[in-house]
PDB file of C-alpha atoms and ligand atoms in Angstrom:
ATOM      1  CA  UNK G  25      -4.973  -3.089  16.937  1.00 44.00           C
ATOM      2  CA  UNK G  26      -4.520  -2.109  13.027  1.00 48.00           C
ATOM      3  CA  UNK G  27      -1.164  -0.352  13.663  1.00 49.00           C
ATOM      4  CA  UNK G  28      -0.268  -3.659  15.780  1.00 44.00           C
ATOM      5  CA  UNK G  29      -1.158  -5.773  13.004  1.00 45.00           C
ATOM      6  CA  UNK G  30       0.679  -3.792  10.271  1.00 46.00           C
ATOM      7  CA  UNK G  31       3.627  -3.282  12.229  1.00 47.00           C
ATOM      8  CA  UNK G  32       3.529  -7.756  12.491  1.00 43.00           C
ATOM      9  CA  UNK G  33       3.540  -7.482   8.691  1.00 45.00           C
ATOM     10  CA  UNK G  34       5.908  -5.136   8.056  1.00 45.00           C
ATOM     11  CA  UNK G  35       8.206  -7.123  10.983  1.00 44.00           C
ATOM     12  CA  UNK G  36       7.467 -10.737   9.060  1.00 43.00           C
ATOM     13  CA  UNK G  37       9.320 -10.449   5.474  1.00 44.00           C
ATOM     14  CA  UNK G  38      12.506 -10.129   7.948  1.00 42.00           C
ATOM     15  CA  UNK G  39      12.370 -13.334   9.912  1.00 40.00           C
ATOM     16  CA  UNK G  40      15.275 -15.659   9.886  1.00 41.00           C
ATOM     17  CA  UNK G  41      12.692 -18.170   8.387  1.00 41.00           C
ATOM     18  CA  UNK G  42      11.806 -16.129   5.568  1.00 41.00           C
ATOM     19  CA  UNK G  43      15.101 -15.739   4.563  1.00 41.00           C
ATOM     20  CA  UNK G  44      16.211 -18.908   4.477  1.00 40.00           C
ATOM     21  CA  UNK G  45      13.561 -19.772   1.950  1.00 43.00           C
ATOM     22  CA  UNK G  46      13.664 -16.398  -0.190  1.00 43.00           C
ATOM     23  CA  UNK G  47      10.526 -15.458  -2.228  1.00 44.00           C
ATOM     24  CA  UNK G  48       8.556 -18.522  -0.879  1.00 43.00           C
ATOM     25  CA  UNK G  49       6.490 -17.481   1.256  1.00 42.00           C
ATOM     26  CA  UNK G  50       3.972 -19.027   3.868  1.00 42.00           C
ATOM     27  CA  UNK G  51       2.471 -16.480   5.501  1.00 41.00           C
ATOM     28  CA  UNK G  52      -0.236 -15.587   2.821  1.00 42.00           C
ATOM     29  CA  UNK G  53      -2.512 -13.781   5.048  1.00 42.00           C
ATOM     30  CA  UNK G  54      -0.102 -11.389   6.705  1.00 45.00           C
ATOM     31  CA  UNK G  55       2.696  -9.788   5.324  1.00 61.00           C
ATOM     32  CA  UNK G  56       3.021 -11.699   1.810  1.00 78.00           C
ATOM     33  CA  UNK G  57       5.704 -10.072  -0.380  1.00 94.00           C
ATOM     34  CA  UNK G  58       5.710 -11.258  -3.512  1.00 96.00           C
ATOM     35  CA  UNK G  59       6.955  -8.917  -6.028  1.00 97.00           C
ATOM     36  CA  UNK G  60       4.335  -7.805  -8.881  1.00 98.00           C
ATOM     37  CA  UNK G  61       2.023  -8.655  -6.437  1.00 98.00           C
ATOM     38  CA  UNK G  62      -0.153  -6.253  -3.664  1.00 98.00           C
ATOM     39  CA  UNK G  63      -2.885  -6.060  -1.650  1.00 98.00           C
ATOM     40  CA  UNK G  64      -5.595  -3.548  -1.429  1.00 98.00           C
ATOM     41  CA  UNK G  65      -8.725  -3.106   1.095  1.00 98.00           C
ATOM     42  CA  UNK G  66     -11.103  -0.839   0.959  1.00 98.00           C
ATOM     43  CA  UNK G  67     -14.055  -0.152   3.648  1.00 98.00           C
ATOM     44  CA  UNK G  68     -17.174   2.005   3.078  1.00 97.00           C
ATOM     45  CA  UNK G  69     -19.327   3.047   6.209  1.00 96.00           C
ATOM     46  CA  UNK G  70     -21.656   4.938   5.875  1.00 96.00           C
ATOM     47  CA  UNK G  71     -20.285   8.029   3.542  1.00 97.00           C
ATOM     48  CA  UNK G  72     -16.505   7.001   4.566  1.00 98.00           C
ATOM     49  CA  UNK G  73     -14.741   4.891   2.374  1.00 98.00           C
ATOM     50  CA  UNK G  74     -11.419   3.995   3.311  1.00 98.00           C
ATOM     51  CA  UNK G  75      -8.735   2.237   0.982  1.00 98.00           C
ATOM     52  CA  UNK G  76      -5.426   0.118   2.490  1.00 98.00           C
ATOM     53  CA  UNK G  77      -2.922  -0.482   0.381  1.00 98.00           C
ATOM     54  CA  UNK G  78       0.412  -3.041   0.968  1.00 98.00           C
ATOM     55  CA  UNK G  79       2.872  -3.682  -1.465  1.00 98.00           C
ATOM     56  CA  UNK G  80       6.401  -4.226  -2.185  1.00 98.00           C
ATOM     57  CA  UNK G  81       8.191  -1.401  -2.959  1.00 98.00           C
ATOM     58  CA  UNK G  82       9.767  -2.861  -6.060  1.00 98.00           C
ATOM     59  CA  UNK G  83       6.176  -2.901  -7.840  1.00 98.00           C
ATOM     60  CA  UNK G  84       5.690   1.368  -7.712  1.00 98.00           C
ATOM     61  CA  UNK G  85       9.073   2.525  -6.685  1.00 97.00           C
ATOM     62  CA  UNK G  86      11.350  -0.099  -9.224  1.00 97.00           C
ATOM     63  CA  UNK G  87      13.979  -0.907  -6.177  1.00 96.00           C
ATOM     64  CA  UNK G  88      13.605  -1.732  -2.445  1.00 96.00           C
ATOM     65  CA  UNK G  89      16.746  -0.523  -1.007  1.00 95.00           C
ATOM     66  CA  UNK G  90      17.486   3.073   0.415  1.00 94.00           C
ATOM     67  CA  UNK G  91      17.759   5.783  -2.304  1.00 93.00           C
ATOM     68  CA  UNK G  92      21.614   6.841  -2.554  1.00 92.00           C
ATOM     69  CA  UNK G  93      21.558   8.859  -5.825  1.00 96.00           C
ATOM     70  CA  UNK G  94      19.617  12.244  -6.945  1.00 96.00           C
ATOM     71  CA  UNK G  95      18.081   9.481  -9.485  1.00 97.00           C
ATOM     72  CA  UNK G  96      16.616   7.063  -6.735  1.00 96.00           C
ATOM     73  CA  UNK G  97      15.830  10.167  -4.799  1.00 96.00           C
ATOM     74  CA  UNK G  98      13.729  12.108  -7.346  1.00 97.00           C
ATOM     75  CA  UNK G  99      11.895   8.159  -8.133  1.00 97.00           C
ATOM     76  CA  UNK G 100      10.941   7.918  -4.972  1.00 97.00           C
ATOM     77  CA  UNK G 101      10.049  11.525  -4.193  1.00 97.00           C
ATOM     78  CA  UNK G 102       7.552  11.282  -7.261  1.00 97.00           C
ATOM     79  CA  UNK G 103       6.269   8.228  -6.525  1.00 98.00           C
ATOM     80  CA  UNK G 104       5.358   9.486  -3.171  1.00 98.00           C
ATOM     81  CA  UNK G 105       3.566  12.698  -4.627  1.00 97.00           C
ATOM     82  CA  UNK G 106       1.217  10.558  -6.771  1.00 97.00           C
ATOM     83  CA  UNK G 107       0.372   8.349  -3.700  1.00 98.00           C
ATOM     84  CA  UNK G 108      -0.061  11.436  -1.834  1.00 97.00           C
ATOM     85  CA  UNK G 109      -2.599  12.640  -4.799  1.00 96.00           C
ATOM     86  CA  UNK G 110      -4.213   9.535  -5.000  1.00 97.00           C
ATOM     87  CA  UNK G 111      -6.291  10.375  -8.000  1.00 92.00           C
ATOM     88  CA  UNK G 112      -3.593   8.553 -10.285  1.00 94.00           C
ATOM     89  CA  UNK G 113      -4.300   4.903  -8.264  1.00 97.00           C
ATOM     90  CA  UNK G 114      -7.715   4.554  -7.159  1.00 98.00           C
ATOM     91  CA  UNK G 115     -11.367   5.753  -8.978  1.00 97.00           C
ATOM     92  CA  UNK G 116     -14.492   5.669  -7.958  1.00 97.00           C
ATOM     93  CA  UNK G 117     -17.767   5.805  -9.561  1.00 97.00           C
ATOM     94  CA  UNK G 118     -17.881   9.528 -10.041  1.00 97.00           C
ATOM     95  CA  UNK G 119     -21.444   9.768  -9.216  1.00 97.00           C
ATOM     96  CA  UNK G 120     -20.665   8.631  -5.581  1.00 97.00           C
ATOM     97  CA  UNK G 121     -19.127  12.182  -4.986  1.00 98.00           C
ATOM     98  CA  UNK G 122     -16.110  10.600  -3.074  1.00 98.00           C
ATOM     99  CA  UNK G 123     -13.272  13.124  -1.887  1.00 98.00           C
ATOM    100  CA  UNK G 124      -9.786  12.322  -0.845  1.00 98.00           C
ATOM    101  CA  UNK G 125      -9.433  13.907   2.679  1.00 98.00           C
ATOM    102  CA  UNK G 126      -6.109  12.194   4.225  1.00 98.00           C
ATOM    103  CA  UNK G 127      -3.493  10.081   3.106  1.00 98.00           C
ATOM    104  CA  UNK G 128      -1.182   8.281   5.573  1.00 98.00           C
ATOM    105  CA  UNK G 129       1.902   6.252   3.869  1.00 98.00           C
ATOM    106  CA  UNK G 130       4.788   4.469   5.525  1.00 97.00           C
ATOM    107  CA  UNK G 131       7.798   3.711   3.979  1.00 96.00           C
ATOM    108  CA  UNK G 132      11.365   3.035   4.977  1.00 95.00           C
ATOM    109  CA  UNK G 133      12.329   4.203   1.951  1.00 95.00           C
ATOM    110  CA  UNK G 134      10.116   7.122   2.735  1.00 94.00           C
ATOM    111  CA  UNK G 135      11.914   7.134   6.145  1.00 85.00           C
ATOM    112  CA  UNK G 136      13.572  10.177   5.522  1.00 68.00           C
ATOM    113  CA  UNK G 137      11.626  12.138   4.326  1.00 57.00           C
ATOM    114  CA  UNK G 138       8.778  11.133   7.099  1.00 51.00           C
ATOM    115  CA  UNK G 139      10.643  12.030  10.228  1.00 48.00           C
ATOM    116  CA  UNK G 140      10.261  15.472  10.231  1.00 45.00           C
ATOM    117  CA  UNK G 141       6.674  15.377   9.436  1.00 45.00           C
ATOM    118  CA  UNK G 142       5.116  12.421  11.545  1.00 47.00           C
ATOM    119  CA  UNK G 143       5.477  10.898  15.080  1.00 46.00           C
ATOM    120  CA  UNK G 144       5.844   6.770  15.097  1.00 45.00           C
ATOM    121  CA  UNK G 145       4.275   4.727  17.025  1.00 46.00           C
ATOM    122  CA  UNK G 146       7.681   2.639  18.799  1.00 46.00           C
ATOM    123  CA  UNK G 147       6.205  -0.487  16.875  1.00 47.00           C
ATOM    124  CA  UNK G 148       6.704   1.740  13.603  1.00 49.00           C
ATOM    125  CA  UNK G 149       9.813   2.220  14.146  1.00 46.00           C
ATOM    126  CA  UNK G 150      11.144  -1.272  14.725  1.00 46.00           C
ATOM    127  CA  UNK G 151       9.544  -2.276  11.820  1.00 47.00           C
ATOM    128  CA  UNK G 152      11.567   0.980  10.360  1.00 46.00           C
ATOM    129  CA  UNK G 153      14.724  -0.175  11.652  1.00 46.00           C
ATOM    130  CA  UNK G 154      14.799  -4.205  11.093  1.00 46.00           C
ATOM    131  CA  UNK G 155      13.922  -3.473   7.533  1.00 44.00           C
ATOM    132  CA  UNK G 156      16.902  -1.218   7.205  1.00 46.00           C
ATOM    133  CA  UNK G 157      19.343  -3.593   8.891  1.00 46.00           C
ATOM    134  CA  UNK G 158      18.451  -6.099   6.483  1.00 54.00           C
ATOM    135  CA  UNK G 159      17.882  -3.959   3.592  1.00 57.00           C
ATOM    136  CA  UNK G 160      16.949  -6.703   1.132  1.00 82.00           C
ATOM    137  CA  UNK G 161      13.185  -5.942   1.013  1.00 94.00           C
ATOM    138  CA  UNK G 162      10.648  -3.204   1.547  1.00 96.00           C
ATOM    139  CA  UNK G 163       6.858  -2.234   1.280  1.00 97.00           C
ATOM    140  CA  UNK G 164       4.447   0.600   1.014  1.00 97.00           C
ATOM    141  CA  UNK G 165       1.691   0.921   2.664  1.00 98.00           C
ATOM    142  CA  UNK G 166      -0.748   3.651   2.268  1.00 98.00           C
ATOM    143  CA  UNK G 167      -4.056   4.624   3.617  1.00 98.00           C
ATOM    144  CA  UNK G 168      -6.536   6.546   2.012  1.00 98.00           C
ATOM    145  CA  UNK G 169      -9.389   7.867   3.238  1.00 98.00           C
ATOM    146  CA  UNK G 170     -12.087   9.394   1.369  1.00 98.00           C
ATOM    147  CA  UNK G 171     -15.890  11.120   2.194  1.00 98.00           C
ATOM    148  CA  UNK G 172     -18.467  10.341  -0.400  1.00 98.00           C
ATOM    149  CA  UNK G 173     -21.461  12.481  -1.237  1.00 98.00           C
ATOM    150  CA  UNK G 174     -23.608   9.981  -2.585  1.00 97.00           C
ATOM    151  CA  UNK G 175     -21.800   6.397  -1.333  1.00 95.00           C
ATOM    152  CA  UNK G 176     -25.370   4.728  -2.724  1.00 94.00           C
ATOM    153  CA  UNK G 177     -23.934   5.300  -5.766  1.00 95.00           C
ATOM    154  CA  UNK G 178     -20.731   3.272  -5.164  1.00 96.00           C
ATOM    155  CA  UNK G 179     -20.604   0.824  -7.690  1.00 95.00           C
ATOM    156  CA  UNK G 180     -17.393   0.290  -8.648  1.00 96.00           C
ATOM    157  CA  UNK G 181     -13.376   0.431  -7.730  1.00 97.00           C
ATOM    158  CA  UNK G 182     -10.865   1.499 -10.511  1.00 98.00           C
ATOM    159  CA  UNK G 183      -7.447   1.145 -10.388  1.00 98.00           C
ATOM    160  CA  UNK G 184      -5.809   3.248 -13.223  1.00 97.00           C
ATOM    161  CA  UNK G 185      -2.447   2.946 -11.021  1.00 97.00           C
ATOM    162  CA  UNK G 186      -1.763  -0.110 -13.092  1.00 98.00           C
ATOM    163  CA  UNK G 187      -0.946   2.421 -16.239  1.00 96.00           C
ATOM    164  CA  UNK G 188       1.717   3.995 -14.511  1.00 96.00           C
ATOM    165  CA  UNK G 189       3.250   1.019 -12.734  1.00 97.00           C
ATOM    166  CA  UNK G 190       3.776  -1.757 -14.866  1.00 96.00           C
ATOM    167  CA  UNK G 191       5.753  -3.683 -12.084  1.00 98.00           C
ATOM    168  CA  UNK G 192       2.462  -3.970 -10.436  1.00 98.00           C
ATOM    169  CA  UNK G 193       1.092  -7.464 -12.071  1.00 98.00           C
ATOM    170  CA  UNK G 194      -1.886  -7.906  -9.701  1.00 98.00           C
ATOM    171  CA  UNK G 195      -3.765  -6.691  -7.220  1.00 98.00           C
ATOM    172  CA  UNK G 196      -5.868  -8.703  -4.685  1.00 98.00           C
ATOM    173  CA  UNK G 197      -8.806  -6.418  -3.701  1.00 98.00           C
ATOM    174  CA  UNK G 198     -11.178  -7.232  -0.469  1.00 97.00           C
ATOM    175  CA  UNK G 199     -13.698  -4.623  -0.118  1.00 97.00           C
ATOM    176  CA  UNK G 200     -16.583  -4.551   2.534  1.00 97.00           C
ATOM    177  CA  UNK G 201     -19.588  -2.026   1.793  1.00 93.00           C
ATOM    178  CA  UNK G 202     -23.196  -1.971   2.436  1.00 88.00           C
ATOM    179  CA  UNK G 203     -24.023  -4.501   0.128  1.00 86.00           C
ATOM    180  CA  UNK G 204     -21.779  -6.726   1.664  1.00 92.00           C
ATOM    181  CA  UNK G 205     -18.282  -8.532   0.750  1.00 95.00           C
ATOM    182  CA  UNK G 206     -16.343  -8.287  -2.897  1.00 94.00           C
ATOM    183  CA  UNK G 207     -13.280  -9.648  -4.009  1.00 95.00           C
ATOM    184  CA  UNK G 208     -11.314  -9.753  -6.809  1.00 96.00           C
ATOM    185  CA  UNK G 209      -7.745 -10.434  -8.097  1.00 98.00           C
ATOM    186  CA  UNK G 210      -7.444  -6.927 -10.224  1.00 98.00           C
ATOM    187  CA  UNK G 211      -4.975  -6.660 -13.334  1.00 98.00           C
ATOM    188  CA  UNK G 212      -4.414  -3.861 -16.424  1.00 98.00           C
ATOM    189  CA  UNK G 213      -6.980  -6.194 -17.862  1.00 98.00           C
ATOM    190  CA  UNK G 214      -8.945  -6.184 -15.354  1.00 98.00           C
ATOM    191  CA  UNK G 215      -8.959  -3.306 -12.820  1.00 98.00           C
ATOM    192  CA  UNK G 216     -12.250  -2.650 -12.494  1.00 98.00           C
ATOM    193  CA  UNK G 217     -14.165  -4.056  -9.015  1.00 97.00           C
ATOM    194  CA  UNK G 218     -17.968  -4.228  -8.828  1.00 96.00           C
ATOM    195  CA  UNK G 219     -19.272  -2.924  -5.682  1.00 94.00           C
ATOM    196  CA  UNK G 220     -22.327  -3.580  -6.311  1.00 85.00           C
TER     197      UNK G 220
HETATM  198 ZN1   ZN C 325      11.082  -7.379  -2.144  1.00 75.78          ZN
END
């Protein structure tokens, strides 16, 4: 159902309809790309807390279309390091004890790289393939899922991404834990999310 779902988003910035109204967008809830703008969910059960993260390429990579020089190469091969590392994007209250264990991104300007390494589900690739026929937009998406020694002591989200991606203006943050729902609208002001 979640791959279904992401797949719809990735599929939506391409619609005829979308592009005949450019950055003006109408479907908020799914799929929104807005540049400077992302979204980020994260979901602690029990001592698993698992981040989502959607955003325009433009806002971490700088461009959207396929990389063509060493340059754009080496930009998006470093990009896709630190998102692999994590540590760079997301903190957590250190007392909680929480471990990166798996990362999953998807990409198509990751594309290449990604074929050797992962199977697709078809829907995956579709969304792979419309983006690069129209090649005017892309996203990231990223999952990252951690194991937390002590998740009581969860009480807050940092995002020190925002030092090393100025394009990234602000970041709308839903997060569900055991003390119920927080959101937030997170900037380099402000990129710190009570949990508690
Ligand atoms: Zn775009």
């Amino acid at each position: 159902m979640r791959r279904t779902l992401l797949a719809l988003a990735l599929a939506l910035p391409c619609s005829q309809a979308l592009h005949a109204h450019e950055h003006e967008h109408e479907h908020d809830s799914l799929g929104a790309h807005e540049h400077g703008v992302a979204s980020l969910n994260l979901v602690v059960d029990g001592n698993q807390a698992s981040l989502e993260l959607d955003s325009p390429a433009a806002n971490l990579v700088g461009f959207e279309y396929q990389p063509s020089t060493d340059e754009d190469r080496a930009t998006v091969a470093r990009v896709k390091a630190a998102m692999e590392q994590a540590d760079g994007l997301f903190s957590f209250t250190p007392a909680a004890g929480c471990q990166l264990q798996q990362v999953d991104l998807d990409s198509p300007l990751f594309a290449a790289q990604d074929h050797d390494e992962h199977d697709h589900h078809d829907d995956h690739e579709h969304a792979h393939d419309h983006s690069h026929e129209h090649g005017e937009h892309a996203d990231i998406e990223g999952r990252f899922d951690y194991v937390c020694d002590a998740p009581e002591q969860l009480e807050a989200l940092t995002l020190p991404l925002f030092n090393d991606y100025p394009a990234m203006q602000r970041i709308q943050v839903q997060a569900i834990t055991a003390s119920g729902q927080h959101g937030a609208i997170l900037t380099a002001e402000q990129p710190t999310l009570s949990l508690d």
